[in-house]
mmCIF file with all atom_site columns, C-alpha atoms in Angstrom:
data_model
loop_
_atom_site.group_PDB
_atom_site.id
_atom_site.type_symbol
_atom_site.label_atom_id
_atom_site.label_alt_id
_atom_site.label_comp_id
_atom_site.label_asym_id
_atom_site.label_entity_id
_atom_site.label_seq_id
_atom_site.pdbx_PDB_ins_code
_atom_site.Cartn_x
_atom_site.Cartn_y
_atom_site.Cartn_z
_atom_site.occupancy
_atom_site.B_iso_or_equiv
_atom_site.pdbx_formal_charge
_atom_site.auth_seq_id
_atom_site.auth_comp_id
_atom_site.auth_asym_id
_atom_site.auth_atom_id
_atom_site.pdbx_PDB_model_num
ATOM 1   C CA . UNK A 1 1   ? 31.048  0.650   -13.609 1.00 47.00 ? 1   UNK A CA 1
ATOM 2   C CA . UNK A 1 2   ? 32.745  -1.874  -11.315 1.00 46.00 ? 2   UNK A CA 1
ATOM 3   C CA . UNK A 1 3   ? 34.503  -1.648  -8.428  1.00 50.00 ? 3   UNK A CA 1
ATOM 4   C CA . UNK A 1 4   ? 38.006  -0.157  -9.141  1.00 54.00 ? 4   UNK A CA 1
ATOM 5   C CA . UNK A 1 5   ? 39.635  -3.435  -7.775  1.00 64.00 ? 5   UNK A CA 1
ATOM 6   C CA . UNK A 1 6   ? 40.905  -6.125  -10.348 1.00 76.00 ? 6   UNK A CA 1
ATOM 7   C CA . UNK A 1 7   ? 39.249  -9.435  -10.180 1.00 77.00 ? 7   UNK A CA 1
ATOM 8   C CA . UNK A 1 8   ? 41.695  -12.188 -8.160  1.00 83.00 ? 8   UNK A CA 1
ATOM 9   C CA . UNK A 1 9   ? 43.672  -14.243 -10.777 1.00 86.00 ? 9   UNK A CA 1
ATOM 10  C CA . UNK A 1 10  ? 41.932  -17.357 -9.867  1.00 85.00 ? 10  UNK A CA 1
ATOM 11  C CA . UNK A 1 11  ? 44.373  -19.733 -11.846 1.00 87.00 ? 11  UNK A CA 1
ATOM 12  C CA . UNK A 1 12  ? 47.237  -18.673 -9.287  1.00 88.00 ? 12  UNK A CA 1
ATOM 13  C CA . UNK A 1 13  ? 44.563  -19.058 -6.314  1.00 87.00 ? 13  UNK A CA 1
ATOM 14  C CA . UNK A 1 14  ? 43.505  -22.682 -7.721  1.00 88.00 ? 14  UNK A CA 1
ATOM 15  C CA . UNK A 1 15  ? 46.182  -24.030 -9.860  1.00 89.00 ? 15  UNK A CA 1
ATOM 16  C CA . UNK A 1 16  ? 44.338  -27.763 -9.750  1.00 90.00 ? 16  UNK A CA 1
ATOM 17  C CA . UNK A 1 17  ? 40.457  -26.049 -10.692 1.00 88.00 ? 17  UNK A CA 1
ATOM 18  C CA . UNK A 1 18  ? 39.356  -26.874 -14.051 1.00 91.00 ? 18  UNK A CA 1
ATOM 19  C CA . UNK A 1 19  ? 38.691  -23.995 -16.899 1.00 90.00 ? 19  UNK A CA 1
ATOM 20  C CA . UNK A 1 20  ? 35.224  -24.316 -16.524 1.00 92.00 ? 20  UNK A CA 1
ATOM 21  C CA . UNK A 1 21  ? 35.061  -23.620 -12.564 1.00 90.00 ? 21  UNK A CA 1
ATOM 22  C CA . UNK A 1 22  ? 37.569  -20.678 -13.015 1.00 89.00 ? 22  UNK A CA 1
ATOM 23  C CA . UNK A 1 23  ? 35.008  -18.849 -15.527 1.00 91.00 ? 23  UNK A CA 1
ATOM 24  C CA . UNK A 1 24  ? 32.365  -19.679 -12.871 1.00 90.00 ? 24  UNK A CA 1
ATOM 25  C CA . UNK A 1 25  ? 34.602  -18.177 -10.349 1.00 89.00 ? 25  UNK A CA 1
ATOM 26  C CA . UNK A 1 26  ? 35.484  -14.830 -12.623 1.00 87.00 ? 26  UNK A CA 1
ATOM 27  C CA . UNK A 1 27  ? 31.729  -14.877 -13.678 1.00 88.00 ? 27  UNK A CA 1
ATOM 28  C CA . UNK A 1 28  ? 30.189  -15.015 -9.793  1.00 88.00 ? 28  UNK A CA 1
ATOM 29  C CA . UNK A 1 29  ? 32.775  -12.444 -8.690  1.00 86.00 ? 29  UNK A CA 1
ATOM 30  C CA . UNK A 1 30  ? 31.613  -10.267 -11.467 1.00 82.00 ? 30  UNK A CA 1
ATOM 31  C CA . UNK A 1 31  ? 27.981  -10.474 -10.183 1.00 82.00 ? 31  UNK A CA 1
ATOM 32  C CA . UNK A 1 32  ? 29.035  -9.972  -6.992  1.00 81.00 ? 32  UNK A CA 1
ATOM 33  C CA . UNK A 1 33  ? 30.863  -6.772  -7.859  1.00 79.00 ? 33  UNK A CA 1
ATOM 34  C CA . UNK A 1 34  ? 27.898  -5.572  -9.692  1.00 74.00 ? 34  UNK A CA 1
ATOM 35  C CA . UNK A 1 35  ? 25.301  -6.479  -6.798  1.00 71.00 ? 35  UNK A CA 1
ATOM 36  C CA . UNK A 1 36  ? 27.067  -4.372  -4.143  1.00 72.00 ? 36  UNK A CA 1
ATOM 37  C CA . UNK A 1 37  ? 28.727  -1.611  -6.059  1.00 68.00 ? 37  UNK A CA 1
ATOM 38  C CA . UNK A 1 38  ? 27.196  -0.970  -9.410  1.00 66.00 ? 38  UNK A CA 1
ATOM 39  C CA . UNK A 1 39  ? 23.914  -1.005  -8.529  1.00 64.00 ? 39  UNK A CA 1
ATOM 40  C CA . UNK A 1 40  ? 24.465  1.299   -5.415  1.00 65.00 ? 40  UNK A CA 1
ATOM 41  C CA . UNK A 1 41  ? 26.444  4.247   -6.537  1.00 67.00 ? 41  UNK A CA 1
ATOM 42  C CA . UNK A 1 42  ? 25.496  6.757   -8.896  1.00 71.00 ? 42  UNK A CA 1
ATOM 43  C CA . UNK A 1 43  ? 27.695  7.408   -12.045 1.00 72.00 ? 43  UNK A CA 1
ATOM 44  C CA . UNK A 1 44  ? 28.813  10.473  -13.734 1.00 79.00 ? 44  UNK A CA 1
ATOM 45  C CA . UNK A 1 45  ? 30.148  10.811  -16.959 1.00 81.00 ? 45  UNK A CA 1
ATOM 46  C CA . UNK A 1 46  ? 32.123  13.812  -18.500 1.00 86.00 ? 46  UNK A CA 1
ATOM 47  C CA . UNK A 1 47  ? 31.780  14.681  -22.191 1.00 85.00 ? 47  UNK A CA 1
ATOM 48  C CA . UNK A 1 48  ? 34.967  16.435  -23.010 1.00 85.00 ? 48  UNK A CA 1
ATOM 49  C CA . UNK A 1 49  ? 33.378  17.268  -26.533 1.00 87.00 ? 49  UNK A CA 1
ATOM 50  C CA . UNK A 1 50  ? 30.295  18.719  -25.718 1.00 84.00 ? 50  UNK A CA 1
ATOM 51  C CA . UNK A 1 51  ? 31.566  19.975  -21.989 1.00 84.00 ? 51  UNK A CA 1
ATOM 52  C CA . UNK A 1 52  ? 29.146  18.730  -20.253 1.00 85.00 ? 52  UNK A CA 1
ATOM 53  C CA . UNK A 1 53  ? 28.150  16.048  -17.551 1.00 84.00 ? 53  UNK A CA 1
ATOM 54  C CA . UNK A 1 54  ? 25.462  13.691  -16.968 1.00 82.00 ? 54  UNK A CA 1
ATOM 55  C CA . UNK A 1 55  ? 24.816  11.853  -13.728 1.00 77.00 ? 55  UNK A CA 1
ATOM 56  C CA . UNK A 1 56  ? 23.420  8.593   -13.522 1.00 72.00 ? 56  UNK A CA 1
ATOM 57  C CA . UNK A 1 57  ? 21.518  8.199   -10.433 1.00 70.00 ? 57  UNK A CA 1
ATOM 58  C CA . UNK A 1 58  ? 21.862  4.675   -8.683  1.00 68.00 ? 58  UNK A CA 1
ATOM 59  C CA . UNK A 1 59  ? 19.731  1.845   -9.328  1.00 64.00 ? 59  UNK A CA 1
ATOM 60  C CA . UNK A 1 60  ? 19.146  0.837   -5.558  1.00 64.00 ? 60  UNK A CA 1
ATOM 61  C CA . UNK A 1 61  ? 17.905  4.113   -3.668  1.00 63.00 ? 61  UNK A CA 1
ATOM 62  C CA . UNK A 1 62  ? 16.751  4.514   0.247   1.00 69.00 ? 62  UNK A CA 1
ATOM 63  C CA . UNK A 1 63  ? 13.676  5.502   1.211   1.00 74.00 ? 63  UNK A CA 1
ATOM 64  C CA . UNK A 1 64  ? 15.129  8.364   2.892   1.00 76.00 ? 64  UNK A CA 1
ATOM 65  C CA . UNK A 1 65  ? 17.078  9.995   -0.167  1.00 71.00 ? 65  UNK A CA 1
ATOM 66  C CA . UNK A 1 66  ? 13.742  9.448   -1.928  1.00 74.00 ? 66  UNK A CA 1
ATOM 67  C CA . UNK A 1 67  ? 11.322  11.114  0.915   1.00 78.00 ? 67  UNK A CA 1
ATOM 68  C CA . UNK A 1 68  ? 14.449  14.295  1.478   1.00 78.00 ? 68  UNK A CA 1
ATOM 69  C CA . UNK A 1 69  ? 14.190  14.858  -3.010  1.00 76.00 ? 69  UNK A CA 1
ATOM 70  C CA . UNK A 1 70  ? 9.903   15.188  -2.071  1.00 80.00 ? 70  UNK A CA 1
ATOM 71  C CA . UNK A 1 71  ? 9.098   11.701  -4.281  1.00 77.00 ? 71  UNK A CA 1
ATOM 72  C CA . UNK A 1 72  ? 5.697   11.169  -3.616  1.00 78.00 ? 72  UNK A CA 1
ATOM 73  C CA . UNK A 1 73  ? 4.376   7.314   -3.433  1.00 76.00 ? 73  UNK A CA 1
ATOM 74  C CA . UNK A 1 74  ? 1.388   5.924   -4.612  1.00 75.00 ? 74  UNK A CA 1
ATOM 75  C CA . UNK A 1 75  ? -0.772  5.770   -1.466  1.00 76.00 ? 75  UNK A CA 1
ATOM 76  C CA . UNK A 1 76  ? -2.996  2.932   -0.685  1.00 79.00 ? 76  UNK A CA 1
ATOM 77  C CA . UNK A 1 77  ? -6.146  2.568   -2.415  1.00 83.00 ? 77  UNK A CA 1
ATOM 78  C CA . UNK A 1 78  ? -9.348  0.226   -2.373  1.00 83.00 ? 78  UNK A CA 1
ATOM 79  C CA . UNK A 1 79  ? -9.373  -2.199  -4.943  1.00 85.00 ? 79  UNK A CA 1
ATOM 80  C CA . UNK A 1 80  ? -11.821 -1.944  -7.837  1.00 90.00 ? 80  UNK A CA 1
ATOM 81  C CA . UNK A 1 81  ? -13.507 -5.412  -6.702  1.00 91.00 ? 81  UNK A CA 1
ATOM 82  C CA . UNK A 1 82  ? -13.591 -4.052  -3.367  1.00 91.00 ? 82  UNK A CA 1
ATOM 83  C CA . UNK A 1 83  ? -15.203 -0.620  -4.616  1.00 92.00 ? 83  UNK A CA 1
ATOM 84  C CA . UNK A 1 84  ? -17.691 -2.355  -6.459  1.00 94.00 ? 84  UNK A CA 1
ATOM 85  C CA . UNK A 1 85  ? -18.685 -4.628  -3.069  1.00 93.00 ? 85  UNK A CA 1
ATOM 86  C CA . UNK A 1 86  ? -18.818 -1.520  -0.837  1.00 93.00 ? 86  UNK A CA 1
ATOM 87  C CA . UNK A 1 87  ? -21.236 0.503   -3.176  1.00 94.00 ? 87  UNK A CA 1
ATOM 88  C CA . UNK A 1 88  ? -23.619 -2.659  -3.609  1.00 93.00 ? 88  UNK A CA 1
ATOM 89  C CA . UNK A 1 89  ? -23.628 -2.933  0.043   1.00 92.00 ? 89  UNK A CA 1
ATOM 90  C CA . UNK A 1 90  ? -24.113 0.825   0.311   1.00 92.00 ? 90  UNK A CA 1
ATOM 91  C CA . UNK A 1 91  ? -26.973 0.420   -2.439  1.00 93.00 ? 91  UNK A CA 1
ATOM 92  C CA . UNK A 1 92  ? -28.936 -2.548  -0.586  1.00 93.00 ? 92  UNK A CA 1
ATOM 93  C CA . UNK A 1 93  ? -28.402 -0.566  2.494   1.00 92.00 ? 93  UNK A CA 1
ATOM 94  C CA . UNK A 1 94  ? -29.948 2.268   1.123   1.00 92.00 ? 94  UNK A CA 1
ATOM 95  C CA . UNK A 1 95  ? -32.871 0.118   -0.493  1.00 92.00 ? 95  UNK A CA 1
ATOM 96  C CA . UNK A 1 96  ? -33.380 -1.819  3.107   1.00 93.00 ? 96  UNK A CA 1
ATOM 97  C CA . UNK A 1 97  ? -33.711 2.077   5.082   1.00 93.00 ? 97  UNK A CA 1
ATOM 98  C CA . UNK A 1 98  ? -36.535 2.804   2.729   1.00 92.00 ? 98  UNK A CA 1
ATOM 99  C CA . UNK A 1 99  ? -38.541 -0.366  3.701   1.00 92.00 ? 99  UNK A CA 1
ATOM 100 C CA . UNK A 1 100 ? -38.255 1.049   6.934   1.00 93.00 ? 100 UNK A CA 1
ATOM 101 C CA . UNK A 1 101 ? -41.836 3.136   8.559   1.00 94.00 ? 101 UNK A CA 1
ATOM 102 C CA . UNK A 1 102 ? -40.662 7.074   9.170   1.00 93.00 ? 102 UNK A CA 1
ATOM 103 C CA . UNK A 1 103 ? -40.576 7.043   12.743  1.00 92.00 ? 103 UNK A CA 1
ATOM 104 C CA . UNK A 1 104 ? -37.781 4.260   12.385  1.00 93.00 ? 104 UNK A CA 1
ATOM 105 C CA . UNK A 1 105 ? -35.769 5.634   9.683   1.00 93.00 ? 105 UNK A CA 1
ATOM 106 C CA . UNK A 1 106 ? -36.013 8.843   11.545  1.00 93.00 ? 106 UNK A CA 1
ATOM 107 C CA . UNK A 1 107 ? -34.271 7.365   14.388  1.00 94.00 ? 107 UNK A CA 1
ATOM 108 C CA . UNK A 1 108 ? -31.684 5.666   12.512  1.00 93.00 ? 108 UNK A CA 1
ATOM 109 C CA . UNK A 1 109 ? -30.988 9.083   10.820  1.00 93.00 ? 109 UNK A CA 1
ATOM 110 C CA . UNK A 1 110 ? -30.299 10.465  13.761  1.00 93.00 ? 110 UNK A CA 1
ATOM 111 C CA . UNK A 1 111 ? -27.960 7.742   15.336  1.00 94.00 ? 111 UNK A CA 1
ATOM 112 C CA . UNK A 1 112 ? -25.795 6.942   12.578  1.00 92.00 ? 112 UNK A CA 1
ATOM 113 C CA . UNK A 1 113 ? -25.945 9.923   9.516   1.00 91.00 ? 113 UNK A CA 1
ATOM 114 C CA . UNK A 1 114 ? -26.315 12.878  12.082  1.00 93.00 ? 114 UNK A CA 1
ATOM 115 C CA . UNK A 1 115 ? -24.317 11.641  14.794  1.00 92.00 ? 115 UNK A CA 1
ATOM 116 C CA . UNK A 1 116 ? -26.694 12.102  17.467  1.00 93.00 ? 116 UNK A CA 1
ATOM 117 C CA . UNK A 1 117 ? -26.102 9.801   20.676  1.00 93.00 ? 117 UNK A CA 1
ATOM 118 C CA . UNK A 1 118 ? -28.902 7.813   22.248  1.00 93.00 ? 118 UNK A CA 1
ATOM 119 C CA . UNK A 1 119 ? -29.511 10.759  24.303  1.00 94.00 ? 119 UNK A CA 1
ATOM 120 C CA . UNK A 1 120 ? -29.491 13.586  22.358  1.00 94.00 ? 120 UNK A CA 1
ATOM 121 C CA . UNK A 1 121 ? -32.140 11.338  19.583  1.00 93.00 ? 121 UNK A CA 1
ATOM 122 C CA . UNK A 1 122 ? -34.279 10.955  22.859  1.00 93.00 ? 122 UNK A CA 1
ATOM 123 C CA . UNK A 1 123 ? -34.347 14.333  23.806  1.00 93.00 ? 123 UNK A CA 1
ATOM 124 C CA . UNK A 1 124 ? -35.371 14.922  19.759  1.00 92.00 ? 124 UNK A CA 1
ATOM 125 C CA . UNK A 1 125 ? -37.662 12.495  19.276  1.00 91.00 ? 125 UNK A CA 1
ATOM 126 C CA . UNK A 1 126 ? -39.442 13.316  23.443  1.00 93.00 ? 126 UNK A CA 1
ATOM 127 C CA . UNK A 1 127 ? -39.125 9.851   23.862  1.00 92.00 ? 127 UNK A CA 1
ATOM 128 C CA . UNK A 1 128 ? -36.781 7.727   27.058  1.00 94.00 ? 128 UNK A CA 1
ATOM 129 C CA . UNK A 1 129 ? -32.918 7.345   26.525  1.00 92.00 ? 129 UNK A CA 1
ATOM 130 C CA . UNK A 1 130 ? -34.038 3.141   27.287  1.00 94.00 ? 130 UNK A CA 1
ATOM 131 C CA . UNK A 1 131 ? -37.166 3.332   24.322  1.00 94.00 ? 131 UNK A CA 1
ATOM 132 C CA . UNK A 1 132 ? -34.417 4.901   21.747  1.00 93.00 ? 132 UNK A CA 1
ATOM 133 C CA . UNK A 1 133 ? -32.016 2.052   22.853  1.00 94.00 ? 133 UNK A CA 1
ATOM 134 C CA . UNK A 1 134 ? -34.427 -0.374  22.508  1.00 95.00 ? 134 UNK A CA 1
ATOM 135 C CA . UNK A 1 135 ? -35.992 0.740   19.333  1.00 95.00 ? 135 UNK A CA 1
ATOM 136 C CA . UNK A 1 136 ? -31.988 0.937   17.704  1.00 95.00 ? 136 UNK A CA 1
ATOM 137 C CA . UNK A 1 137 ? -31.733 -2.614  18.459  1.00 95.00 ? 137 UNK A CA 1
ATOM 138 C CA . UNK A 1 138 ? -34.522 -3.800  17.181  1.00 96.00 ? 138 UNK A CA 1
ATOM 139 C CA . UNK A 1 139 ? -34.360 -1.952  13.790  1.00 95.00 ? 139 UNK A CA 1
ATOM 140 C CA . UNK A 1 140 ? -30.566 -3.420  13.184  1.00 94.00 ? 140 UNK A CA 1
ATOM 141 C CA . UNK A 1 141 ? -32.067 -6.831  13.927  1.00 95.00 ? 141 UNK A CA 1
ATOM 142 C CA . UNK A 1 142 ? -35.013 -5.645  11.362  1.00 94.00 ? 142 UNK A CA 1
ATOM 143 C CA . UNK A 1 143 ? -32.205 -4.044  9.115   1.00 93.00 ? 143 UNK A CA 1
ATOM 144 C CA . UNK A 1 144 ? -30.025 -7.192  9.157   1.00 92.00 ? 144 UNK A CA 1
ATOM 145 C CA . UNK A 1 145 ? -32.870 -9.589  8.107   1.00 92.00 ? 145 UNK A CA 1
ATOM 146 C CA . UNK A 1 146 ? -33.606 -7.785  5.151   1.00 89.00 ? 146 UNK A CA 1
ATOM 147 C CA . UNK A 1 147 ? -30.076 -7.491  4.291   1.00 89.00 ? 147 UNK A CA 1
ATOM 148 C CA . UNK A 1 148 ? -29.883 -11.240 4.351   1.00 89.00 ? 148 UNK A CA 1
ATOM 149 C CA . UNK A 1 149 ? -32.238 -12.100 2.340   1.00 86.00 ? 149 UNK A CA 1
ATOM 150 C CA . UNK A 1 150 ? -31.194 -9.836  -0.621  1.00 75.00 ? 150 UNK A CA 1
#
């Protein structure tokens, strides 16, 4: 439903313009109309026969209407490409820990599934806070290699 203003009588405005620029001009103010006012209000329309009303809602709605009515939104989610890649990784991962001797897996158990901090493994395992750092490093280097080369 358009605006409830009439559309300027471009002939009088632009005596000289030929017939094909004033349907341009009618035609543009048209779309114009329909860009800032049809598309942003909602319509209702009363059926005298069957006494009742329907509402069309608007076609251009703010976040804010949308978030106060409780419309939920897609949130964002991983790709299926991107699934796939993190569950191979997760996979190789898993294959590399069990190359691994015990007493190594053991500590990376403890660091990075248990959530133990160098410390805390050390005081575990009865071994220095420096051996456990050590030790971590050199298993990610060890980790990483085999990684690499699958």
């Amino acid at each position: 439903m358009a605006k409830p203003y009439r559309i300027p009588d471009y002939k009088k405005m632009y005596p000289e313009a030929s017939k094909e620029v004033i349907t341009v001009l009618r035609t543009t103010e048209r779309k114009m109309q329909y860009q800032e006012y049809d598309l942003k209000t909602e319509q209702t329309i009363v059926n005298q026969e069957k006494h009742n009303i329907t509402v069309i809602p608007s076609r251009e709605d703010s976040l804010e209407r949308l978030l106060d009515q409780k419309m939920q939104f897609a949130g964002k989610t991983e790709s299926v490409e991107e699934t796939v890649l993190r569950r191979i990784q997760c996979a190789q991962l898993h294959n590399a820990l069990f190359l691994l001797p015990d007493d190594e897996r053991e500590l990376i158990d403890r660091l990075f599934f248990q959530g133990q901090t160098e410390r805390e493994a050390a005081a575990g395992m009865g071994i220095y806070h420096n051996a456990v750092h050590k030790r971590k490093n050199r298993i990610l280097k060890k980790l990483k290699k085999i990684l690499e080369k699958s």
